[in-house]
PDB file of C-alpha atoms and ligand atoms in Angstrom:
ATOM      1  CA  MET L   1       0.000   0.000   0.000  1.00  0.00           C
ATOM      2  CA  GLU L   2       1.297   3.482  -0.863  1.00  0.00           C
ATOM      3  CA  LEU L   3       1.076   6.047   1.931  1.00  0.00           C
ATOM      4  CA  TRP L   4       1.651   9.747   1.259  1.00  0.00           C
ATOM      5  CA  TYR L   5       2.274  12.489   3.800  1.00  0.00           C
ATOM      6  CA  THR L   6       1.109  16.055   3.170  1.00  0.00           C
ATOM      7  CA  GLU L   7       2.034  19.195   5.077  1.00  0.00           C
ATOM      8  CA  TYR L   8      -0.485  21.957   4.498  1.00  0.00           C
ATOM      9  CA  GLN L   9       1.962  24.832   4.341  1.00  0.00           C
ATOM     10  CA  THR L  10      -0.672  27.524   3.796  1.00  0.00           C
ATOM     11  CA  SER L  11      -4.463  27.326   3.359  1.00  0.00           C
ATOM     12  CA  SER L  12      -3.903  26.590  -0.347  1.00  0.00           C
ATOM     13  CA  VAL L  13      -0.402  25.099  -0.788  1.00  0.00           C
ATOM     14  CA  GLY L  14       1.216  21.919   0.509  1.00  0.00           C
ATOM     15  CA  ILE L  15       4.135  19.532   0.113  1.00  0.00           C
ATOM     16  CA  THR L  16       3.396  15.840  -0.409  1.00  0.00           C
ATOM     17  CA  CYS L  17       5.907  12.993  -0.008  1.00  0.00           C
ATOM     18  CA  LYS L  18       5.594   9.274  -0.611  1.00  0.00           C
ATOM     19  CA  THR L  19       6.444   7.513   2.635  1.00  0.00           C
ATOM     20  CA  LYS L  20       8.288   4.256   3.187  1.00  0.00           C
ATOM     21  CA  LYS L  21       7.677   3.748   6.873  1.00  0.00           C
ATOM     22  CA  THR L  22       6.252   5.351   9.997  1.00  0.00           C
ATOM     23  CA  TYR L  23       8.758   4.893  12.792  1.00  0.00           C
ATOM     24  CA  HIS L  24       6.978   6.709  15.578  1.00  0.00           C
ATOM     25  CA  THR L  25       4.002   8.908  16.409  1.00  0.00           C
ATOM     26  CA  GLU L  26       2.977  10.384  19.749  1.00  0.00           C
ATOM     27  CA  LYS L  27       1.286  13.327  21.356  1.00  0.00           C
ATOM     28  CA  THR L  28       3.812  15.009  23.622  1.00  0.00           C
ATOM     29  CA  GLU L  29       3.021  17.593  26.279  1.00  0.00           C
ATOM     30  CA  TYR L  30       3.506  20.295  23.629  1.00  0.00           C
ATOM     31  CA  GLN L  31       2.774  18.898  20.173  1.00  0.00           C
ATOM     32  CA  GLU L  32       2.026  15.957  17.859  1.00  0.00           C
ATOM     33  CA  LEU L  33       5.326  14.324  16.984  1.00  0.00           C
ATOM     34  CA  ALA L  34       5.962  11.972  14.056  1.00  0.00           C
ATOM     35  CA  LEU L  35       9.085  10.333  12.685  1.00  0.00           C
ATOM     36  CA  ILE L  36       8.541   8.968   9.184  1.00  0.00           C
ATOM     37  CA  ASP L  37      10.715   7.764   6.337  1.00  0.00           C
ATOM     38  CA  THR L  38      10.100   9.328   2.920  1.00  0.00           C
ATOM     39  CA  GLU L  39      11.342   8.173  -0.455  1.00  0.00           C
ATOM     40  CA  GLN L  40      12.749  11.544  -1.561  1.00  0.00           C
ATOM     41  CA  PHE L  41      14.059  13.086   1.648  1.00  0.00           C
ATOM     42  CA  GLY L  42      14.749  10.093   3.894  1.00  0.00           C
ATOM     43  CA  LYS L  43      13.816  10.193   7.562  1.00  0.00           C
ATOM     44  CA  MET L  44      11.729  13.225   8.477  1.00  0.00           C
ATOM     45  CA  LEU L  45      10.801  14.776  11.833  1.00  0.00           C
ATOM     46  CA  VAL L  46       7.289  16.237  11.807  1.00  0.00           C
ATOM     47  CA  LEU L  47       5.749  18.376  14.569  1.00  0.00           C
ATOM     48  CA  ASP L  48       2.062  19.286  14.425  1.00  0.00           C
ATOM     49  CA  GLY L  49       2.000  18.210  10.782  1.00  0.00           C
ATOM     50  CA  THR L  50       4.932  20.505   9.866  1.00  0.00           C
ATOM     51  CA  VAL L  51       8.290  19.294   8.531  1.00  0.00           C
ATOM     52  CA  GLN L  52      11.051  20.197  10.993  1.00  0.00           C
ATOM     53  CA  THR L  53      14.008  18.479   9.406  1.00  0.00           C
ATOM     54  CA  THR L  54      14.877  15.712   6.957  1.00  0.00           C
ATOM     55  CA  ILE L  55      18.016  13.674   6.417  1.00  0.00           C
ATOM     56  CA  GLU L  56      18.444  14.891   2.820  1.00  0.00           C
ATOM     57  CA  ASP L  57      18.210  18.663   3.249  1.00  0.00           C
ATOM     58  CA  GLU L  58      18.897  19.329   6.955  1.00  0.00           C
ATOM     59  CA  PHE L  59      22.477  20.337   6.204  1.00  0.00           C
ATOM     60  CA  VAL L  60      21.383  23.560   4.527  1.00  0.00           C
ATOM     61  CA  TYR L  61      19.405  24.859   7.469  1.00  0.00           C
ATOM     62  CA  HIS L  62      21.766  23.706  10.206  1.00  0.00           C
ATOM     63  CA  GLU L  63      24.896  25.003   8.512  1.00  0.00           C
ATOM     64  CA  MET L  64      23.328  28.332   7.655  1.00  0.00           C
ATOM     65  CA  ILE L  65      21.838  29.077  11.066  1.00  0.00           C
ATOM     66  CA  THR L  66      25.206  28.386  12.745  1.00  0.00           C
ATOM     67  CA  HIS L  67      28.252  29.070  10.573  1.00  0.00           C
ATOM     68  CA  VAL L  68      27.175  32.476   9.319  1.00  0.00           C
ATOM     69  CA  PRO L  69      26.999  34.011  12.835  1.00  0.00           C
ATOM     70  CA  LEU L  70      29.868  31.917  14.256  1.00  0.00           C
ATOM     71  CA  PHE L  71      32.287  33.016  11.526  1.00  0.00           C
ATOM     72  CA  THR L  72      31.018  36.591  11.756  1.00  0.00           C
ATOM     73  CA  HIS L  73      32.034  36.593  15.429  1.00  0.00           C
ATOM     74  CA  LYS L  74      35.804  36.785  15.813  1.00  0.00           C
ATOM     75  CA  ASN L  75      36.161  34.273  18.646  1.00  0.00           C
ATOM     76  CA  PRO L  76      32.915  32.567  19.763  1.00  0.00           C
ATOM     77  CA  LYS L  77      33.376  30.520  22.916  1.00  0.00           C
ATOM     78  CA  LYS L  78      29.880  30.070  24.269  1.00  0.00           C
ATOM     79  CA  ALA L  79      26.801  29.466  22.104  1.00  0.00           C
ATOM     80  CA  LEU L  80      23.116  28.914  22.832  1.00  0.00           C
ATOM     81  CA  VAL L  81      20.518  27.209  20.624  1.00  0.00           C
ATOM     82  CA  ILE L  82      16.871  27.803  21.472  1.00  0.00           C
ATOM     83  CA  GLY L  83      14.621  25.052  20.090  1.00  0.00           C
ATOM     84  CA  GLY L  84      16.470  22.762  17.682  1.00  0.00           C
ATOM     85  CA  GLY L  85      15.929  19.610  19.750  1.00  0.00           C
ATOM     86  CA  ASP L  86      17.008  17.440  16.804  1.00  0.00           C
ATOM     87  CA  GLY L  87      20.586  18.556  17.584  1.00  0.00           C
ATOM     88  CA  GLY L  88      21.558  19.615  14.049  1.00  0.00           C
ATOM     89  CA  ALA L  89      22.613  23.131  15.022  1.00  0.00           C
ATOM     90  CA  ILE L  90      24.615  21.775  17.977  1.00  0.00           C
ATOM     91  CA  ARG L  91      26.406  19.320  15.664  1.00  0.00           C
ATOM     92  CA  GLU L  92      27.548  22.255  13.502  1.00  0.00           C
ATOM     93  CA  ILE L  93      28.500  24.513  16.432  1.00  0.00           C
ATOM     94  CA  ILE L  94      30.942  22.061  17.929  1.00  0.00           C
ATOM     95  CA  LYS L  95      32.844  21.919  14.622  1.00  0.00           C
ATOM     96  CA  HIS L  96      34.201  25.361  15.617  1.00  0.00           C
ATOM     97  CA  PRO L  97      37.509  24.976  17.436  1.00  0.00           C
ATOM     98  CA  SER L  98      36.993  28.118  19.532  1.00  0.00           C
ATOM     99  CA  ILE L  99      33.720  26.838  21.024  1.00  0.00           C
ATOM    100  CA  GLU L 100      34.093  25.804  24.656  1.00  0.00           C
ATOM    101  CA  LYS L 101      30.433  25.336  25.494  1.00  0.00           C
ATOM    102  CA  ALA L 102      27.196  24.935  23.521  1.00  0.00           C
ATOM    103  CA  VAL L 103      23.853  24.971  25.336  1.00  0.00           C
ATOM    104  CA  LEU L 104      20.634  23.599  23.813  1.00  0.00           C
ATOM    105  CA  CYS L 105      17.388  24.852  25.356  1.00  0.00           C
ATOM    106  CA  GLU L 106      14.483  22.872  23.889  1.00  0.00           C
ATOM    107  CA  ILE L 107      11.012  23.007  25.404  1.00  0.00           C
ATOM    108  CA  ASP L 108       9.998  19.473  24.430  1.00  0.00           C
ATOM    109  CA  GLY L 109      12.243  16.728  25.800  1.00  0.00           C
ATOM    110  CA  ARG L 110      10.516  14.157  23.591  1.00  0.00           C
ATOM    111  CA  VAL L 111      11.879  15.885  20.455  1.00  0.00           C
ATOM    112  CA  ILE L 112      15.389  15.351  21.817  1.00  0.00           C
ATOM    113  CA  GLU L 113      14.767  11.718  22.782  1.00  0.00           C
ATOM    114  CA  VAL L 114      13.081  10.727  19.519  1.00  0.00           C
ATOM    115  CA  SER L 115      15.829  12.482  17.515  1.00  0.00           C
ATOM    116  CA  LYS L 116      18.485  10.612  19.470  1.00  0.00           C
ATOM    117  CA  GLN L 117      16.717   7.349  18.759  1.00  0.00           C
ATOM    118  CA  TYR L 118      15.887   7.760  15.055  1.00  0.00           C
ATOM    119  CA  LEU L 119      18.096  10.576  13.734  1.00  0.00           C
ATOM    120  CA  PRO L 120      21.630   9.809  14.969  1.00  0.00           C
ATOM    121  CA  GLU L 121      23.059  11.516  11.860  1.00  0.00           C
ATOM    122  CA  ILE L 122      21.626  14.806  13.158  1.00  0.00           C
ATOM    123  CA  SER L 123      21.601  14.379  16.946  1.00  0.00           C
ATOM    124  CA  CYS L 124      25.089  12.831  17.156  1.00  0.00           C
ATOM    125  CA  ALA L 125      26.720  15.704  19.067  1.00  0.00           C
ATOM    126  CA  LEU L 126      24.128  16.042  21.842  1.00  0.00           C
ATOM    127  CA  ASP L 127      26.200  13.861  24.173  1.00  0.00           C
ATOM    128  CA  ASP L 128      29.451  15.736  23.465  1.00  0.00           C
ATOM    129  CA  LYS L 129      31.206  16.923  26.629  1.00  0.00           C
ATOM    130  CA  LYS L 130      31.035  20.567  25.474  1.00  0.00           C
ATOM    131  CA  VAL L 131      27.237  20.356  25.189  1.00  0.00           C
ATOM    132  CA  GLU L 132      24.681  21.088  27.885  1.00  0.00           C
ATOM    133  CA  VAL L 133      21.077  20.110  27.172  1.00  0.00           C
ATOM    134  CA  VAL L 134      18.357  22.025  29.004  1.00  0.00           C
ATOM    135  CA  VAL L 135      14.731  20.967  28.655  1.00  0.00           C
ATOM    136  CA  GLY L 136      12.784  24.169  29.177  1.00  0.00           C
ATOM    137  CA  ASP L 137      11.295  27.301  27.681  1.00  0.00           C
ATOM    138  CA  GLY L 138      13.846  29.360  25.743  1.00  0.00           C
ATOM    139  CA  ILE L 139      12.166  32.590  26.832  1.00  0.00           C
ATOM    140  CA  LYS L 140      12.635  31.757  30.501  1.00  0.00           C
ATOM    141  CA  TYR L 141      16.215  30.604  29.854  1.00  0.00           C
ATOM    142  CA  VAL L 142      17.404  33.828  28.216  1.00  0.00           C
ATOM    143  CA  ASN L 143      15.710  35.912  30.882  1.00  0.00           C
ATOM    144  CA  GLU L 144      17.725  34.035  33.504  1.00  0.00           C
ATOM    145  CA  HIS L 145      21.112  34.214  31.715  1.00  0.00           C
ATOM    146  CA  LYS L 146      22.440  37.725  31.249  1.00  0.00           C
ATOM    147  CA  ASN L 147      25.630  38.807  29.481  1.00  0.00           C
ATOM    148  CA  GLU L 148      26.687  35.218  28.918  1.00  0.00           C
ATOM    149  CA  PHE L 149      26.697  34.136  25.258  1.00  0.00           C
ATOM    150  CA  ASP L 150      28.773  35.046  22.218  1.00  0.00           C
ATOM    151  CA  VAL L 151      26.214  33.685  19.757  1.00  0.00           C
ATOM    152  CA  ILE L 152      22.533  32.761  20.200  1.00  0.00           C
ATOM    153  CA  MET L 153      20.590  30.868  17.517  1.00  0.00           C
ATOM    154  CA  VAL L 154      16.804  30.677  17.584  1.00  0.00           C
ATOM    155  CA  ASP L 155      16.062  27.382  15.833  1.00  0.00           C
ATOM    156  CA  SER L 156      12.346  27.476  16.497  1.00  0.00           C
ATOM    157  CA  THR L 157       9.126  26.105  15.123  1.00  0.00           C
ATOM    158  CA  ASP L 158       6.812  28.383  13.167  1.00  0.00           C
ATOM    159  CA  PRO L 159       5.134  31.098  15.277  1.00  0.00           C
ATOM    160  CA  VAL L 160       2.347  28.957  16.705  1.00  0.00           C
ATOM    161  CA  GLY L 161       1.940  27.306  20.129  1.00  0.00           C
ATOM    162  CA  PRO L 162       5.000  27.528  22.411  1.00  0.00           C
ATOM    163  CA  ALA L 163       7.019  29.315  19.710  1.00  0.00           C
ATOM    164  CA  VAL L 164       4.760  32.405  19.465  1.00  0.00           C
ATOM    165  CA  GLY L 165       6.837  34.238  22.071  1.00  0.00           C
ATOM    166  CA  LEU L 166      10.032  33.456  20.143  1.00  0.00           C
ATOM    167  CA  PHE L 167       8.981  35.964  17.489  1.00  0.00           C
ATOM    168  CA  ALA L 168       8.204  38.814  19.930  1.00  0.00           C
ATOM    169  CA  VAL L 169      10.212  41.985  20.481  1.00  0.00           C
ATOM    170  CA  ASP L 170      10.421  41.360  24.253  1.00  0.00           C
ATOM    171  CA  PHE L 171      12.202  38.103  23.513  1.00  0.00           C
ATOM    172  CA  TYR L 172      14.704  39.829  21.220  1.00  0.00           C
ATOM    173  CA  LYS L 173      15.385  42.320  24.003  1.00  0.00           C
ATOM    174  CA  ALA L 174      16.041  39.453  26.426  1.00  0.00           C
ATOM    175  CA  ILE L 175      18.363  37.883  23.838  1.00  0.00           C
ATOM    176  CA  TYR L 176      20.216  41.183  23.515  1.00  0.00           C
ATOM    177  CA  ASP L 177      20.770  41.165  27.279  1.00  0.00           C
ATOM    178  CA  SER L 178      21.806  37.506  27.271  1.00  0.00           C
ATOM    179  CA  LEU L 179      24.576  38.245  24.748  1.00  0.00           C
ATOM    180  CA  LYS L 180      27.986  39.601  25.652  1.00  0.00           C
ATOM    181  CA  GLU L 181      28.922  43.090  24.471  1.00  0.00           C
ATOM    182  CA  ASP L 182      30.013  41.836  21.032  1.00  0.00           C
ATOM    183  CA  GLY L 183      27.373  39.085  20.724  1.00  0.00           C
ATOM    184  CA  ILE L 184      25.402  38.018  17.668  1.00  0.00           C
ATOM    185  CA  PHE L 185      21.996  36.410  17.320  1.00  0.00           C
ATOM    186  CA  VAL L 186      20.272  34.687  14.409  1.00  0.00           C
ATOM    187  CA  ALA L 187      16.671  33.499  14.151  1.00  0.00           C
ATOM    188  CA  GLN L 188      14.999  31.430  11.462  1.00  0.00           C
ATOM    189  CA  THR L 189      12.391  33.787  10.013  1.00  0.00           C
ATOM    190  CA  GLU L 190      10.317  31.751   7.563  1.00  0.00           C
ATOM    191  CA  SER L 191       9.672  32.123   3.822  1.00  0.00           C
ATOM    192  CA  PRO L 192      10.072  35.329   1.797  1.00  0.00           C
ATOM    193  CA  PHE L 193       7.227  34.088  -0.436  1.00  0.00           C
ATOM    194  CA  PHE L 194       4.731  33.079   2.239  1.00  0.00           C
ATOM    195  CA  HIS L 195       5.588  35.125   5.343  1.00  0.00           C
ATOM    196  CA  LYS L 196       6.380  38.612   4.081  1.00  0.00           C
ATOM    197  CA  ASP L 197       4.798  40.525   6.960  1.00  0.00           C
ATOM    198  CA  LEU L 198       6.584  38.403   9.548  1.00  0.00           C
ATOM    199  CA  ILE L 199       9.976  39.036   7.933  1.00  0.00           C
ATOM    200  CA  THR L 200       9.387  42.780   7.868  1.00  0.00           C
ATOM    201  CA  LYS L 201       8.170  42.858  11.460  1.00  0.00           C
ATOM    202  CA  VAL L 202      11.012  40.748  12.874  1.00  0.00           C
ATOM    203  CA  PHE L 203      13.604  42.759  10.942  1.00  0.00           C
ATOM    204  CA  ASN L 204      12.260  46.059  12.270  1.00  0.00           C
ATOM    205  CA  ASP L 205      12.023  44.707  15.826  1.00  0.00           C
ATOM    206  CA  VAL L 206      15.621  43.467  15.707  1.00  0.00           C
ATOM    207  CA  LYS L 207      16.747  46.724  14.103  1.00  0.00           C
ATOM    208  CA  SER L 208      15.219  48.691  16.981  1.00  0.00           C
ATOM    209  CA  LEU L 209      17.603  46.871  19.355  1.00  0.00           C
ATOM    210  CA  PHE L 210      20.801  45.916  17.517  1.00  0.00           C
ATOM    211  CA  PRO L 211      23.204  48.299  15.735  1.00  0.00           C
ATOM    212  CA  ILE L 212      23.679  45.825  12.867  1.00  0.00           C
ATOM    213  CA  THR L 213      20.690  43.932  11.422  1.00  0.00           C
ATOM    214  CA  ARG L 214      20.919  41.713   8.337  1.00  0.00           C
ATOM    215  CA  LEU L 215      18.680  39.287   6.460  1.00  0.00           C
ATOM    216  CA  TYR L 216      20.011  36.291   4.549  1.00  0.00           C
ATOM    217  CA  THR L 217      18.353  33.495   2.609  1.00  0.00           C
ATOM    218  CA  CYS L 218      18.943  29.996   1.264  1.00  0.00           C
ATOM    219  CA  ALA L 219      17.166  27.130  -0.485  1.00  0.00           C
ATOM    220  CA  ILE L 220      15.489  24.481   1.703  1.00  0.00           C
ATOM    221  CA  PRO L 221      13.259  22.204  -0.387  1.00  0.00           C
ATOM    222  CA  THR L 222      11.117  20.778   2.436  1.00  0.00           C
ATOM    223  CA  TYR L 223      10.242  24.122   4.031  1.00  0.00           C
ATOM    224  CA  PRO L 224       7.310  26.165   2.699  1.00  0.00           C
ATOM    225  CA  SER L 225       8.096  27.580  -0.781  1.00  0.00           C
ATOM    226  CA  GLY L 226      11.577  26.021  -0.649  1.00  0.00           C
ATOM    227  CA  TYR L 227      13.143  29.404   0.030  1.00  0.00           C
ATOM    228  CA  TRP L 228      13.989  30.391   3.609  1.00  0.00           C
ATOM    229  CA  SER L 229      15.197  33.420   5.568  1.00  0.00           C
ATOM    230  CA  PHE L 230      17.289  34.117   8.645  1.00  0.00           C
ATOM    231  CA  THR L 231      17.507  37.408  10.517  1.00  0.00           C
ATOM    232  CA  MET L 232      20.725  38.410  12.258  1.00  0.00           C
ATOM    233  CA  GLY L 233      21.164  41.021  14.982  1.00  0.00           C
ATOM    234  CA  SER L 234      24.756  41.878  15.887  1.00  0.00           C
ATOM    235  CA  LYS L 235      26.174  44.216  18.526  1.00  0.00           C
ATOM    236  CA  LYS L 236      29.573  44.737  16.910  1.00  0.00           C
ATOM    237  CA  TYR L 237      30.567  42.514  13.987  1.00  0.00           C
ATOM    238  CA  ASP L 238      29.118  42.993  10.509  1.00  0.00           C
ATOM    239  CA  PRO L 239      28.968  39.781   8.432  1.00  0.00           C
ATOM    240  CA  LEU L 240      29.608  41.868   5.334  1.00  0.00           C
ATOM    241  CA  GLU L 241      32.987  42.812   6.783  1.00  0.00           C
ATOM    242  CA  THR L 242      34.118  39.294   7.707  1.00  0.00           C
ATOM    243  CA  ASP L 243      37.594  38.507   6.394  1.00  0.00           C
ATOM    244  CA  THR L 244      36.477  35.427   4.477  1.00  0.00           C
ATOM    245  CA  ASP L 245      40.080  34.532   3.503  1.00  0.00           C
ATOM    246  CA  SER L 246      40.732  33.700   7.140  1.00  0.00           C
ATOM    247  CA  ILE L 247      37.778  31.314   7.521  1.00  0.00           C
ATOM    248  CA  PRO L 248      39.243  27.860   8.249  1.00  0.00           C
ATOM    249  CA  ASN L 249      38.156  24.837   6.299  1.00  0.00           C
ATOM    250  CA  ILE L 250      35.463  22.907   8.155  1.00  0.00           C
ATOM    251  CA  ASP L 251      33.403  19.960   7.000  1.00  0.00           C
ATOM    252  CA  THR L 252      30.252  21.442   5.394  1.00  0.00           C
ATOM    253  CA  LYS L 253      28.030  20.799   2.378  1.00  0.00           C
ATOM    254  CA  TYR L 254      26.390  24.202   1.855  1.00  0.00           C
ATOM    255  CA  TYR L 255      28.274  26.854   3.790  1.00  0.00           C
ATOM    256  CA  CYS L 256      31.597  28.009   2.362  1.00  0.00           C
ATOM    257  CA  PRO L 257      33.577  31.273   2.636  1.00  0.00           C
ATOM    258  CA  GLN L 258      32.314  32.366  -0.814  1.00  0.00           C
ATOM    259  CA  ILE L 259      28.677  32.335   0.280  1.00  0.00           C
ATOM    260  CA  HIS L 260      29.304  33.860   3.714  1.00  0.00           C
ATOM    261  CA  LYS L 261      28.722  37.303   2.197  1.00  0.00           C
ATOM    262  CA  SER L 262      26.794  36.416  -0.954  1.00  0.00           C
ATOM    263  CA  VAL L 263      23.777  35.115   1.016  1.00  0.00           C
ATOM    264  CA  PHE L 264      23.211  38.710   2.121  1.00  0.00           C
ATOM    265  CA  SER L 265      22.720  39.801  -1.508  1.00  0.00           C
ATOM    266  CA  LEU L 266      18.957  39.680  -1.662  1.00  0.00           C
ATOM    267  CA  PRO L 267      16.597  39.378  -4.616  1.00  0.00           C
ATOM    268  CA  LYS L 268      14.802  42.692  -5.042  1.00  0.00           C
ATOM    269  CA  PHE L 269      11.428  41.499  -3.726  1.00  0.00           C
ATOM    270  CA  VAL L 270      13.144  40.283  -0.548  1.00  0.00           C
ATOM    271  CA  ALA L 271      15.277  43.404  -0.137  1.00  0.00           C
ATOM    272  CA  ASP L 272      12.047  45.400  -0.384  1.00  0.00           C
ATOM    273  CA  LEU L 273      10.706  43.606   2.712  1.00  0.00           C
ATOM    274  CA  VAL L 274      13.475  45.021   4.899  1.00  0.00           C
ATOM    275  CA  LYS L 275      14.352  48.382   3.384  1.00  0.00           C
TER     276      LYS L 275
HETATM  277  N1  AAT R   1      16.432  22.093  13.425  1.00  0.00           N
HETATM  278  C1  AAT R   1      15.231  22.299  12.714  1.00  0.00           C
HETATM  279  C2  AAT R   1      14.089  21.956  13.601  1.00  0.00           C
HETATM  280  C3  AAT R   1      13.308  22.876  14.145  1.00  0.00           C
HETATM  281  S1  AAT R   1      12.565  22.339  15.547  1.00  0.00           S
HETATM  282  C4  AAT R   1      12.121  23.687  16.473  1.00  0.00           C
HETATM  283  C5  AAT R   1      11.988  23.275  17.937  1.00  0.00           C
HETATM  284  O1  AAT R   1      11.646  24.435  18.681  1.00  0.00           O
HETATM  285  C6  AAT R   1      10.921  22.212  18.260  1.00  0.00           C
HETATM  286  O2  AAT R   1      11.539  21.037  18.695  1.00  0.00           O
HETATM  287  C7  AAT R   1      10.094  22.866  19.376  1.00  0.00           C
HETATM  288  O3  AAT R   1       9.719  21.959  20.393  1.00  0.00           O
HETATM  289  C8  AAT R   1      11.035  23.948  19.878  1.00  0.00           C
HETATM  290  N2  AAT R   1      10.407  25.070  20.578  1.00  0.00           N
HETATM  291  C9  AAT R   1       9.238  25.678  20.282  1.00  0.00           C
HETATM  292  N3  AAT R   1       8.975  26.657  21.167  1.00  0.00           N
HETATM  293  C10 AAT R   1      10.023  26.673  22.047  1.00  0.00           C
HETATM  294  C11 AAT R   1      10.339  27.457  23.200  1.00  0.00           C
HETATM  295  N4  AAT R   1       9.513  28.429  23.625  1.00  0.00           N
HETATM  296  N5  AAT R   1      11.512  27.199  23.849  1.00  0.00           N
HETATM  297  C12 AAT R   1      12.350  26.232  23.428  1.00  0.00           C
HETATM  298  N6  AAT R   1      12.085  25.454  22.343  1.00  0.00           N
HETATM  299  C13 AAT R   1      10.947  25.672  21.666  1.00  0.00           C
HETATM  300  C14 AAT R   1      12.971  24.173  13.459  1.00  0.00           C
HETATM  301  C15 AAT R   1      11.992  23.911  12.376  1.00  0.00           C
HETATM  302  C16 AAT R   1      11.606  25.082  11.504  1.00  0.00           C
HETATM  303  C17 AAT R   1      10.336  24.735  10.753  1.00  0.00           C
HETATM  304  C18 AAT R   1      10.068  25.609   9.604  1.00  0.00           C
HETATM  305  N7  AAT R   1       8.816  25.327   8.948  1.00  0.00           N
END
């Protein structure tokens, strides 16, 4: 029997994948969780019917949410990931030799456990000795940790349920305070095709707090529209001024020194969202 999975990305558009197997489904305290295997994208983590990550394209998202800010910062030692319970961002962070500690703050412990069980390719660094895993609300965590991090990455679900507050200006203010005086933060900020108002609002909120605010984009086939954005707020370092010749070679599939700056060159319709 053929079984197909559909994510309804908007009220009129979806993505549909032929599945090979359903490994796991459950209702956690926070959301419906599913781990399925798809023919095109391999194993896929789904929360509340929405694709979170897949084996085939996860590298794009996890490399881009981490390496762009980490190589913009001159010497990141302590990093925080909010959300991202699959561990993909953590796996990338600990590739940086200067990193001494990486904290993951994920609200739903079941996402971490199921990822460890079924997605070892992605979650493999969660037991690293440099990594601390906190199961809790990212908003509470940043409010309780001031002036502590060099880089903070908000690897969150779409702005529904427990993630609503992760797209609010008060949260960005708390992140600002949780960063050291030359800290940088990046948040995933959805699709330039489908979430235009959100991108504009987040950019303006971040700009009201941080001296340097930048938007960058990349291609992620399993996320709505296949085209995704990240918003960066930086207290001191400008990614457009990074000395890309000095970026060391690390094991990546998408990120490279050449695209460190080029991802900030935006198509006109995207540039118009943040002008
Ligand atoms: N690495 C790509 C996967 C994610 S998962 C996002 C995670 O954010 C989920 O596991 C969710 O439980 C967690 N989360 C949601 N709200 C909070 C919160 N308040 N504090 C901490 N963690 C939270 C990103 C997918 C992007 C999907 C794009 N369509």
